[in-house]
PDB file of C-alpha atoms in Angstrom:
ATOM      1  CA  UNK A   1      15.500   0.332   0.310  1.00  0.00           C
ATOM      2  CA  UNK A   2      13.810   3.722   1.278  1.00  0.00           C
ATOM      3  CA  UNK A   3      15.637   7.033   0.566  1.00  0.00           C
ATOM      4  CA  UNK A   4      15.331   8.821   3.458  1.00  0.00           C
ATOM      5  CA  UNK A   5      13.490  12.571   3.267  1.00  0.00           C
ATOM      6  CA  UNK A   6      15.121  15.686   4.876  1.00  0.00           C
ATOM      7  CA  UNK A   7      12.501  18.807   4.699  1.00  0.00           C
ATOM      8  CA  UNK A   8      15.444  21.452   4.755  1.00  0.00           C
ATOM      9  CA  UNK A   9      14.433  24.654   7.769  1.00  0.00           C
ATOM     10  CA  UNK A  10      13.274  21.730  10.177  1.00  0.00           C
ATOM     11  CA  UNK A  11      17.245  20.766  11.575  1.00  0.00           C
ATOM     12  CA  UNK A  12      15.091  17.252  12.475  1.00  0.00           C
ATOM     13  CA  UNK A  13      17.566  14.338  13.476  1.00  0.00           C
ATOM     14  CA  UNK A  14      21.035  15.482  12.772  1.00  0.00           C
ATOM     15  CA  UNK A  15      21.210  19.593  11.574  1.00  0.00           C
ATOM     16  CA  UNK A  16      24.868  19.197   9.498  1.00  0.00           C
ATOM     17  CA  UNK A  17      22.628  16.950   7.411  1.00  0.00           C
ATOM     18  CA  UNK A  18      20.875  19.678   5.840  1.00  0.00           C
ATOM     19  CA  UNK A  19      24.317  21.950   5.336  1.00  0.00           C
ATOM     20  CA  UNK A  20      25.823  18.663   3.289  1.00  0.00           C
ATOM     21  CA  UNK A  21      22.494  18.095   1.167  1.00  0.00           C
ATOM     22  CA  UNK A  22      22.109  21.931   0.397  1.00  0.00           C
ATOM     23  CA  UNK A  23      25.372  22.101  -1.062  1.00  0.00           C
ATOM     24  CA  UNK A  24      24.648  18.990  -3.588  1.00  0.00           C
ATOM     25  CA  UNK A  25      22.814  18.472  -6.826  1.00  0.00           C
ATOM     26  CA  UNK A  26      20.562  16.108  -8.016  1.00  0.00           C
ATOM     27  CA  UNK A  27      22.185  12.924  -8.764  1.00  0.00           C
ATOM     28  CA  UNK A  28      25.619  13.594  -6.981  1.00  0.00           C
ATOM     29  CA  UNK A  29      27.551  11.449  -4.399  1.00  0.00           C
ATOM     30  CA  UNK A  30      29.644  13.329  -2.135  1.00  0.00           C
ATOM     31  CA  UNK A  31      32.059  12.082   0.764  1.00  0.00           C
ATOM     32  CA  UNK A  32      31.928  14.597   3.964  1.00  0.00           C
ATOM     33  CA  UNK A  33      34.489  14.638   6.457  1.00  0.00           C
ATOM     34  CA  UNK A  34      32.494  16.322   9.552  1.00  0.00           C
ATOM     35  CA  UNK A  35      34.267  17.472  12.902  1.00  0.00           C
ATOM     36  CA  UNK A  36      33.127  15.590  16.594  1.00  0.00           C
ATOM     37  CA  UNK A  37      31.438  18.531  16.739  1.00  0.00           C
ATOM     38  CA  UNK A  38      28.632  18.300  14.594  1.00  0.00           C
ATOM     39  CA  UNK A  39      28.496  14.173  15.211  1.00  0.00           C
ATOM     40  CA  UNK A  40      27.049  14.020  18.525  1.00  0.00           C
ATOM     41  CA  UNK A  41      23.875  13.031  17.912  1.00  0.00           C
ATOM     42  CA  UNK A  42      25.001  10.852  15.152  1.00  0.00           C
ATOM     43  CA  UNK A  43      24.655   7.548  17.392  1.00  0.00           C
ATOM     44  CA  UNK A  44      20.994   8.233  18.641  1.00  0.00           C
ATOM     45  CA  UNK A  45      20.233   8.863  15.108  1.00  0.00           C
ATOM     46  CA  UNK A  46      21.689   5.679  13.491  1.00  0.00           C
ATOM     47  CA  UNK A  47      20.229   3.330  16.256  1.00  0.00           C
ATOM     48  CA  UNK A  48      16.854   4.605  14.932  1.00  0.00           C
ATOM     49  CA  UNK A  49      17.381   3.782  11.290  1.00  0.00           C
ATOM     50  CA  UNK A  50      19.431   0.528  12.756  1.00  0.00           C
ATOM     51  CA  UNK A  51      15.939  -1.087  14.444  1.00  0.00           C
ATOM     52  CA  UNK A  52      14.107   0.186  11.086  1.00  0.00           C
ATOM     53  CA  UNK A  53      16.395  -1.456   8.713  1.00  0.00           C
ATOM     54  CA  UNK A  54      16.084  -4.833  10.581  1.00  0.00           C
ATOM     55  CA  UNK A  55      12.194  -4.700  10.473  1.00  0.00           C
ATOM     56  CA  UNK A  56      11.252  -2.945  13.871  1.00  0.00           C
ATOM     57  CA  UNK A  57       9.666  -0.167  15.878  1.00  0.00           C
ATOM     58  CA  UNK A  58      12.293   2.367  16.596  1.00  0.00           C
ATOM     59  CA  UNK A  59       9.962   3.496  19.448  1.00  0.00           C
ATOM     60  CA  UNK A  60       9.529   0.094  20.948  1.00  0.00           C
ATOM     61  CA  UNK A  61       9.973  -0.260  24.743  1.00  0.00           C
ATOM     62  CA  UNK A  62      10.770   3.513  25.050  1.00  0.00           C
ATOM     63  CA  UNK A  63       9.558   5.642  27.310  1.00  0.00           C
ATOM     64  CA  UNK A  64       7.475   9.071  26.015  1.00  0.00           C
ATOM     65  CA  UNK A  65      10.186  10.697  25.971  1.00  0.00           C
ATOM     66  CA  UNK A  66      13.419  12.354  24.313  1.00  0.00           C
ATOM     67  CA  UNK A  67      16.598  10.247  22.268  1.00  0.00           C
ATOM     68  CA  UNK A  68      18.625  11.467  25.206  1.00  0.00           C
ATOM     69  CA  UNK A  69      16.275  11.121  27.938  1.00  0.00           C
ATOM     70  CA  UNK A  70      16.446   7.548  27.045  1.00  0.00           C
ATOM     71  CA  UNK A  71      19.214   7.308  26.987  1.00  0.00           C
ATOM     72  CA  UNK A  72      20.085   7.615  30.691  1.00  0.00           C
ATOM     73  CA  UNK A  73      16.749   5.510  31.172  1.00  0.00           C
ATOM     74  CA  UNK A  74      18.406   2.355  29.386  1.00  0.00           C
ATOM     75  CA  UNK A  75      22.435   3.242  29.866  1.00  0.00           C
ATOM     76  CA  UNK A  76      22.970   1.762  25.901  1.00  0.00           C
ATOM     77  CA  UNK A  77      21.771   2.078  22.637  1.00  0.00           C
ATOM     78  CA  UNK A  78      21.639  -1.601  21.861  1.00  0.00           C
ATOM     79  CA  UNK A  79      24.743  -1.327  19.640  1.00  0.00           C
ATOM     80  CA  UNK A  80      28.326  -1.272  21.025  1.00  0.00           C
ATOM     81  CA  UNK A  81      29.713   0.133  18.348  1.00  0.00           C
ATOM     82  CA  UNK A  82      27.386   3.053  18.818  1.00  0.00           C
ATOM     83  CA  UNK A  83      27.389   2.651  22.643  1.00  0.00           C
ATOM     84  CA  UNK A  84      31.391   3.440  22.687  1.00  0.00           C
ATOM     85  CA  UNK A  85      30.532   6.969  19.596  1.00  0.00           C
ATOM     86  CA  UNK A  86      28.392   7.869  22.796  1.00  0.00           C
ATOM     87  CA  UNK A  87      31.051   7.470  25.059  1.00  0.00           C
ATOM     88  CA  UNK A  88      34.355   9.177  22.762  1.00  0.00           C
ATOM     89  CA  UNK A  89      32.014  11.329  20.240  1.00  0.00           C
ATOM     90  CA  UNK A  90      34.675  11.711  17.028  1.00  0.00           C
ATOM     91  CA  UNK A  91      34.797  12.709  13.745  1.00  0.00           C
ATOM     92  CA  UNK A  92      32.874  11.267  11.310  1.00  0.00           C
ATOM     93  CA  UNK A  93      32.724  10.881   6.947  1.00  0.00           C
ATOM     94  CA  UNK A  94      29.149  10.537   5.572  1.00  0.00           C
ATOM     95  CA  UNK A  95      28.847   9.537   1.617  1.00  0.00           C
ATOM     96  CA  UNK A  96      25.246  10.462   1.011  1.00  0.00           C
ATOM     97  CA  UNK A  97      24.111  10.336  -2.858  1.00  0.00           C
ATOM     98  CA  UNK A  98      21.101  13.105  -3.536  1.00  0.00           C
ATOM     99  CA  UNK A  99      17.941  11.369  -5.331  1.00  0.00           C
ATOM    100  CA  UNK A 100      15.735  14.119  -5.881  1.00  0.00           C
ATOM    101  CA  UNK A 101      14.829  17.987  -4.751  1.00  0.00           C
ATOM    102  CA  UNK A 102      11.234  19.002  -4.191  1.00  0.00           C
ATOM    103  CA  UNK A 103       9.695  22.474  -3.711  1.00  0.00           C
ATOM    104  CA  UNK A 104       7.950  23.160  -0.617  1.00  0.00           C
ATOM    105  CA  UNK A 105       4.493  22.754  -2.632  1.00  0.00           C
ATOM    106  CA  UNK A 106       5.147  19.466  -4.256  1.00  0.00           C
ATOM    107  CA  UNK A 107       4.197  17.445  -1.613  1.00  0.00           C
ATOM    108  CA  UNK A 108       2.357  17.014   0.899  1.00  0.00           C
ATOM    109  CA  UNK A 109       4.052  17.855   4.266  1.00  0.00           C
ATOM    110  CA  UNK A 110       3.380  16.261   7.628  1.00  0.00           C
ATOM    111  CA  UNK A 111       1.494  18.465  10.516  1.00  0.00           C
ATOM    112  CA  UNK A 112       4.725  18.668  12.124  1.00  0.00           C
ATOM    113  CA  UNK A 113       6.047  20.065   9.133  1.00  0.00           C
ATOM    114  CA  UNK A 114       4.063  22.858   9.279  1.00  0.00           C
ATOM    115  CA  UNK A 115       4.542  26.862   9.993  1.00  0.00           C
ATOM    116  CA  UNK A 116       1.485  28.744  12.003  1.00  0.00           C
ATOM    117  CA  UNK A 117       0.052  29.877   9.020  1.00  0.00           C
ATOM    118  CA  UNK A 118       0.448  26.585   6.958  1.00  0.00           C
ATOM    119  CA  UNK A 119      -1.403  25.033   9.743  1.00  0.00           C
ATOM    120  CA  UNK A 120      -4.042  27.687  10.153  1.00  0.00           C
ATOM    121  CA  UNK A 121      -4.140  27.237   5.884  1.00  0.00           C
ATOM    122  CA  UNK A 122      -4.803  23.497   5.876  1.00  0.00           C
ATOM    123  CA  UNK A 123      -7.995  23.700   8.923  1.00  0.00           C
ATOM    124  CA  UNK A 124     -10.741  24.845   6.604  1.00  0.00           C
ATOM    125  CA  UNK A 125      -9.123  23.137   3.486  1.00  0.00           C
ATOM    126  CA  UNK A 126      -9.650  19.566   5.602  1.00  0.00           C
ATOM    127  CA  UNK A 127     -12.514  20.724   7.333  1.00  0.00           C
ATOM    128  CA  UNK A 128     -14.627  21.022   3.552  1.00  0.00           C
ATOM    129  CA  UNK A 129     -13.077  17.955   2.692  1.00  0.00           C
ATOM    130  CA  UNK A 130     -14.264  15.909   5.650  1.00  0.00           C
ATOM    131  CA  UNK A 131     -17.755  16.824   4.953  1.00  0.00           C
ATOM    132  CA  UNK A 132     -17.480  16.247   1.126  1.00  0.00           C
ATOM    133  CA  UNK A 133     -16.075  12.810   2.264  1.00  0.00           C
ATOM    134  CA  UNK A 134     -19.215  12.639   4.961  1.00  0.00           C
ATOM    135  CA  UNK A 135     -22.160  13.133   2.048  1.00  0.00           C
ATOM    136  CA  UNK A 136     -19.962  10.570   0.272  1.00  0.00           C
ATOM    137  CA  UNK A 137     -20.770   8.025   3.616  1.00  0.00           C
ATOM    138  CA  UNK A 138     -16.761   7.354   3.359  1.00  0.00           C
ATOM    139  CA  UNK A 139     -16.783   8.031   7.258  1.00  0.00           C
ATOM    140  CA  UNK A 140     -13.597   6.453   8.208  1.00  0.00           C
ATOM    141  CA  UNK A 141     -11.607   8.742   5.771  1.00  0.00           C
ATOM    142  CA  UNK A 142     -13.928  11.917   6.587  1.00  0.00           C
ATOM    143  CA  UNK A 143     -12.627  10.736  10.576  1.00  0.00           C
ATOM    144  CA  UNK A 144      -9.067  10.834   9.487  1.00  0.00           C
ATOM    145  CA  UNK A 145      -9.532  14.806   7.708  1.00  0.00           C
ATOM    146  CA  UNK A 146     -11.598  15.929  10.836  1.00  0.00           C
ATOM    147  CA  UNK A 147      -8.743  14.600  13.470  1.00  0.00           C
ATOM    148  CA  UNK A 148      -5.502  15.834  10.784  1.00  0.00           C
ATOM    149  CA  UNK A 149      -7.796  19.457  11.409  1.00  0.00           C
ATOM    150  CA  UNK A 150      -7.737  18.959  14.940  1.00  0.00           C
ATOM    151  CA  UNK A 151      -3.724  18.010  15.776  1.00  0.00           C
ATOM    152  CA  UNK A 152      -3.042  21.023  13.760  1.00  0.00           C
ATOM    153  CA  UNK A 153      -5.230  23.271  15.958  1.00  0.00           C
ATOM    154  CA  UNK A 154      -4.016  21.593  18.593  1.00  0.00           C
ATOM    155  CA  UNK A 155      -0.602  22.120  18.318  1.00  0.00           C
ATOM    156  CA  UNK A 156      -1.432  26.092  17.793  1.00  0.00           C
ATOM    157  CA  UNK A 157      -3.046  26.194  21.259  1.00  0.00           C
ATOM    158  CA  UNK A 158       0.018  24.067  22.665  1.00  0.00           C
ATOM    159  CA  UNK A 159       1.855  27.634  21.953  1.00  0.00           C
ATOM    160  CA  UNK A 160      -1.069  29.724  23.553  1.00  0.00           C
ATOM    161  CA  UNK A 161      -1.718  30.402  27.303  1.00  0.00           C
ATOM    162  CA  UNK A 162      -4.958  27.862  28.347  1.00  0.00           C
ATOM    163  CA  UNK A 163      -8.150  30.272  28.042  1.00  0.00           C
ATOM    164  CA  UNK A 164      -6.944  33.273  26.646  1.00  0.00           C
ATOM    165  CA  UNK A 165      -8.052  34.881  23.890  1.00  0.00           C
ATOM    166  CA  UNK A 166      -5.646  33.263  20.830  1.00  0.00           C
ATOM    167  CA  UNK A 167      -6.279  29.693  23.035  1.00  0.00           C
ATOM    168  CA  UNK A 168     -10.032  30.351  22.980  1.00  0.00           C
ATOM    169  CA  UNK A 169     -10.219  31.170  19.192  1.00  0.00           C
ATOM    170  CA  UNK A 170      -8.476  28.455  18.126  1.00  0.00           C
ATOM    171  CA  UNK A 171     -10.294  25.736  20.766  1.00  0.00           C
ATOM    172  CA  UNK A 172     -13.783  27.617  18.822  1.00  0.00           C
ATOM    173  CA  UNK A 173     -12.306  26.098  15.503  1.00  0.00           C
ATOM    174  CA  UNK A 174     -11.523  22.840  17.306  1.00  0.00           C
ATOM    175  CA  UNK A 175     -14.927  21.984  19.069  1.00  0.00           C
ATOM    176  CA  UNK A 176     -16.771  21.453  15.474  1.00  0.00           C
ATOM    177  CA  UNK A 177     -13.993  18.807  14.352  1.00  0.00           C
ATOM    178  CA  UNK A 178     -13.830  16.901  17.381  1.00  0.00           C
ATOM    179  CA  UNK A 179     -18.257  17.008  16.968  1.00  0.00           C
ATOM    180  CA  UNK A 180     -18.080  15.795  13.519  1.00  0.00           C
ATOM    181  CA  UNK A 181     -15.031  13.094  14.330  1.00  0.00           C
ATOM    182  CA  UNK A 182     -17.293  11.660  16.991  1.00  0.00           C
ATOM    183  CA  UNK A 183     -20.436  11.483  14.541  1.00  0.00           C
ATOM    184  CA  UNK A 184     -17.996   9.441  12.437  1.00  0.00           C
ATOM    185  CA  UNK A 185     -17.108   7.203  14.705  1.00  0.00           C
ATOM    186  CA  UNK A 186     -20.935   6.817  15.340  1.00  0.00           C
ATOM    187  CA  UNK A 187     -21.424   5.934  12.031  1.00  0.00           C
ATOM    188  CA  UNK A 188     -18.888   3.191  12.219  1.00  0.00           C
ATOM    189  CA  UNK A 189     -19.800   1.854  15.874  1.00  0.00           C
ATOM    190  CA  UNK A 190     -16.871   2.763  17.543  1.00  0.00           C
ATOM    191  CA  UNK A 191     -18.744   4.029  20.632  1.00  0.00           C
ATOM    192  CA  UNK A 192     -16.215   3.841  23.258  1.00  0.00           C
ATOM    193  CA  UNK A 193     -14.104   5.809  21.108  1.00  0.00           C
ATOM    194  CA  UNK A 194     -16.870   8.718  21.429  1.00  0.00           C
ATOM    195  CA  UNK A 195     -17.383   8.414  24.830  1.00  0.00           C
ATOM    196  CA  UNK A 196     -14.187   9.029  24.914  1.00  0.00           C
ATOM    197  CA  UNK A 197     -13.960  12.510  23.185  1.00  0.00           C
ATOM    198  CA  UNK A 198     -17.058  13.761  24.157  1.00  0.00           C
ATOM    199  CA  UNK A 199     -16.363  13.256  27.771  1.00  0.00           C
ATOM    200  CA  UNK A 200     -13.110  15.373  26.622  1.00  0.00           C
ATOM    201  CA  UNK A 201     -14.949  17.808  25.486  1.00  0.00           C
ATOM    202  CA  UNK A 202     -17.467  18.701  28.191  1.00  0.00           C
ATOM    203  CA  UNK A 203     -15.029  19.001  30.545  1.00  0.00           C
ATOM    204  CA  UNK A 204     -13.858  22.041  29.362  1.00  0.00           C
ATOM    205  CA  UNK A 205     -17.405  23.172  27.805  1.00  0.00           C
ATOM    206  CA  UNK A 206     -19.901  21.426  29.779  1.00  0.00           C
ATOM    207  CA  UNK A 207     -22.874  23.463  28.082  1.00  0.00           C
ATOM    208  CA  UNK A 208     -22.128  21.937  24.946  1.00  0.00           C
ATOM    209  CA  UNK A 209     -25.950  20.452  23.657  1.00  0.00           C
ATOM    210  CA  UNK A 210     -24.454  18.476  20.961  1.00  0.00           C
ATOM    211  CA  UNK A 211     -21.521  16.685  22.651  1.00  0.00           C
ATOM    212  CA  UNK A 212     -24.083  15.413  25.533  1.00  0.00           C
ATOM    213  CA  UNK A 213     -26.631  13.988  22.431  1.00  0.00           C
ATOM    214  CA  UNK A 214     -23.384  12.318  21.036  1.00  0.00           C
ATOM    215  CA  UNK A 215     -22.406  10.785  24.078  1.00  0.00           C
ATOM    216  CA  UNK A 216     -26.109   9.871  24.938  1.00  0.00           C
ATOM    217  CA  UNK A 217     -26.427   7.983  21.746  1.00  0.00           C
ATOM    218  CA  UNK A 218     -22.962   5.635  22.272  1.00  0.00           C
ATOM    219  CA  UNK A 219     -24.017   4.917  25.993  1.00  0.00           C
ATOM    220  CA  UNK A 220     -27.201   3.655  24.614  1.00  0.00           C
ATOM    221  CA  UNK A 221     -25.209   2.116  21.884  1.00  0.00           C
ATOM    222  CA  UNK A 222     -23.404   0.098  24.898  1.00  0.00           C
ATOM    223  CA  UNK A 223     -26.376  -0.497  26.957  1.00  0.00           C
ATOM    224  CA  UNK A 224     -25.117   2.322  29.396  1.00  0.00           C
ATOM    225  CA  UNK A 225     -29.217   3.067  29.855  1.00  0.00           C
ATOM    226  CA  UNK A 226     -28.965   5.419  33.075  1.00  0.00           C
ATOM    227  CA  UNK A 227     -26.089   7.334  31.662  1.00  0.00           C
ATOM    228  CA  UNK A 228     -28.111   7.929  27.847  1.00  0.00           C
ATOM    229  CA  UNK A 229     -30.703   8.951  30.112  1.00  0.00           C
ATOM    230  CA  UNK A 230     -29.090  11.052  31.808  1.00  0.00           C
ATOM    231  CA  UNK A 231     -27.616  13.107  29.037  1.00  0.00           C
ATOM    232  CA  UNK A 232     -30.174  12.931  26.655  1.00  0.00           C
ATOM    233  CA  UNK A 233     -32.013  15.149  29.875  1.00  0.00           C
ATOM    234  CA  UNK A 234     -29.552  17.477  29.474  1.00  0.00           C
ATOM    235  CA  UNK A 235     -29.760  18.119  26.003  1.00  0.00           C
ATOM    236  CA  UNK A 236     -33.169  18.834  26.283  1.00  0.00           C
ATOM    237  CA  UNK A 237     -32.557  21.146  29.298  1.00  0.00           C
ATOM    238  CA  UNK A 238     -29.802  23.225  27.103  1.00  0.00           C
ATOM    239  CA  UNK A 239     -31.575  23.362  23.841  1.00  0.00           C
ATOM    240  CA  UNK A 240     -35.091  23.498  24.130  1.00  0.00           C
ATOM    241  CA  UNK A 241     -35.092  23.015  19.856  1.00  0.00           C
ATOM    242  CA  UNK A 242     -33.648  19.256  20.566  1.00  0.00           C
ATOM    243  CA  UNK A 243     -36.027  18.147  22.647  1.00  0.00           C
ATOM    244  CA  UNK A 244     -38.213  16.580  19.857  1.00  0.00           C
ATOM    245  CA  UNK A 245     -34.934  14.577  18.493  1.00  0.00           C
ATOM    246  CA  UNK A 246     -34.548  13.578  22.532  1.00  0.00           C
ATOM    247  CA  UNK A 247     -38.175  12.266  22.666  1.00  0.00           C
ATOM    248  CA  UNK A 248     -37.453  10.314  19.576  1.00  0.00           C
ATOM    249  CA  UNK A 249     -34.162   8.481  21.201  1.00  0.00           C
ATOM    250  CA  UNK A 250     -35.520   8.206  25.107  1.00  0.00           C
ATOM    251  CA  UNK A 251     -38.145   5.717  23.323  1.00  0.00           C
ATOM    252  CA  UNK A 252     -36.036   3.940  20.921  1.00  0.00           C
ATOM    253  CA  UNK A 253     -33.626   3.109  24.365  1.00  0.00           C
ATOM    254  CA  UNK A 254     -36.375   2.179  26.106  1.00  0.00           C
ATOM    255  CA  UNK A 255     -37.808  -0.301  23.521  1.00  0.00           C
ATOM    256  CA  UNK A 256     -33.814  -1.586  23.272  1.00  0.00           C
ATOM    257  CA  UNK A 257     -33.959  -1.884  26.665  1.00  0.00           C
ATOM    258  CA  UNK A 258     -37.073  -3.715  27.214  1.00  0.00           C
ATOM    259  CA  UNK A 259     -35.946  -6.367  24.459  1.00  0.00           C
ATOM    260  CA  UNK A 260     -32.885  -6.508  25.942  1.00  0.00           C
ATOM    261  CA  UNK A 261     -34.794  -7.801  29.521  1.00  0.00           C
ATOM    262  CA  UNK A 262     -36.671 -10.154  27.538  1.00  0.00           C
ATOM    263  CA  UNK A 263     -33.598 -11.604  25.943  1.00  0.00           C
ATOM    264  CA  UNK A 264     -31.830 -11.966  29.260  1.00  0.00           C
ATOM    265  CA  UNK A 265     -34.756 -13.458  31.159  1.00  0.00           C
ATOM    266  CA  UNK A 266     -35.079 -16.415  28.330  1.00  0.00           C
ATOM    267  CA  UNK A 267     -30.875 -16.980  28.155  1.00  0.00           C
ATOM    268  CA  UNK A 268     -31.062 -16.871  31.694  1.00  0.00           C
ATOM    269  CA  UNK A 269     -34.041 -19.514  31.762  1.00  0.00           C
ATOM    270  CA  UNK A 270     -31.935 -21.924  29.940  1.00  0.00           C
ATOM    271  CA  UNK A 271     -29.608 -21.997  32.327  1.00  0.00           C
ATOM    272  CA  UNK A 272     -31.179 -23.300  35.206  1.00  0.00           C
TER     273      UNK A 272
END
């Protein structure tokens, strides 16, 4: 019940697709006729839209991996119909009816989507907005603009040799995002979530002041007391200007922790 969207450049799914549409206007039905040729990939493609139409995950069970490489992991698309197009490709008609065209700027594309200099476009441009969303205290959807930022950068540096100059720019641009995604996720308790990051983070920059007082703060969060400790320390060793802010949060652990004790001893009294 959802027309399906083809961004036209991208040859995603099955590339005679886009030489059918192009040749269509708005509103038209057309009948194709298309060779073996261009159909090979038709039965990969339709298996996908298959497990949609019936209400499931397309992806489901699948290994990380290509259409064809799972292929030869499973030996069948789950169709036989499709299962024997594998085995004889041949040619194929496709009636396809043309809903609407959209310029390039009328929507909003997906990161994939993206050229280079789209990408590079949309950092700052989600980057503002994450922070405008921050003084707003909508955290979860300033989270959601700081990691879109992030993938984008991301897949820039996949292109880029690790630690050379264009991989070092663009990992400059991503260390802030991944900072301010973690104090999100602070702000909305999901502490394991910035251990998780921040552990990413200094193990490429292990310097990095503010990732160690971000981690500090969800092991306390998680009663982790020797590992808060520990990197609240090294904040205070890095940047001598944190150490008040340290000071502040090495006694608010310690009075968690001490309450904490107390808690446990009584529980623990009722026990026996």
């Amino acid at each position: 019940g959802i027309p399906m969207e083809i961004i036209v450049g991208k040859m995603f799914k099955l590339e005679i697709w886009e030489t059918l549409l192009s040749s269509m206007r708005a509103g038209e039905v057309a009948e194709f006729w298309c060779d073996a040729i261009h159909t090979g990939m038709y039965a990969l493609v339709s298996r996908g839209k298959r497990r949609i139409a019936e209400g499931q995950d397309p992806l489901e069970g699948q290994k990380h991996r290509c259409g064809m490489g799972n292929m030869f992991d499973y030996h069948s698309t789950g169709y036989d119909d499709l299962d024997e197009l594998q085995r004889t490709p041949q040619p194929l008609i496709f009636i396809m009816e043309l809903f609407r065209v959209e310029e390039p700027s009328a929507y909003k594309r997906d990161t994939w989507a993206m050229s280079k200099e789209e990408k590079l476009a949309a950092v700052p441009m989600l980057h503002s907005e994450g922070n405008r969303l921050v003084l707003c205290k909508e955290f979860g959807q300033a989270a959601a603009k700081y990691q879109e930022a992030v993938i984008c950068l991301r897949n820039l540096q996949a292109k880029e040799k690790p630690w050379e100059d264009g991989w070092l720019k663009l990992e400059s641009l991503v260390t802030p995002l991944v900072l301010n995604y973690c104090q999100c996720q602070l702000e909305l308790g999901e502490y394991y979530e910035v251990l998780e990051h921040t552990t990413e983070l200094l193990q490429k920059h292990n310097e990095n002041a503010k990732a160690y007082f971000k981690r500090a703060k969800a092991h306390a969060a998680v009663w982790n007391e020797r590992e808060a400790r520990e990197d609240f320390l090294r904040v205070a060793h890095l940047d001598p200007s944190m150490a008040a802010a340290v000071k502040k949060e090495l006694k608010q652990l310690g009075e968690r922790m001490r309450k904490k004790h107390v808690e446990d001893r009584k529980r623990y009294q009722g026990l026996f």
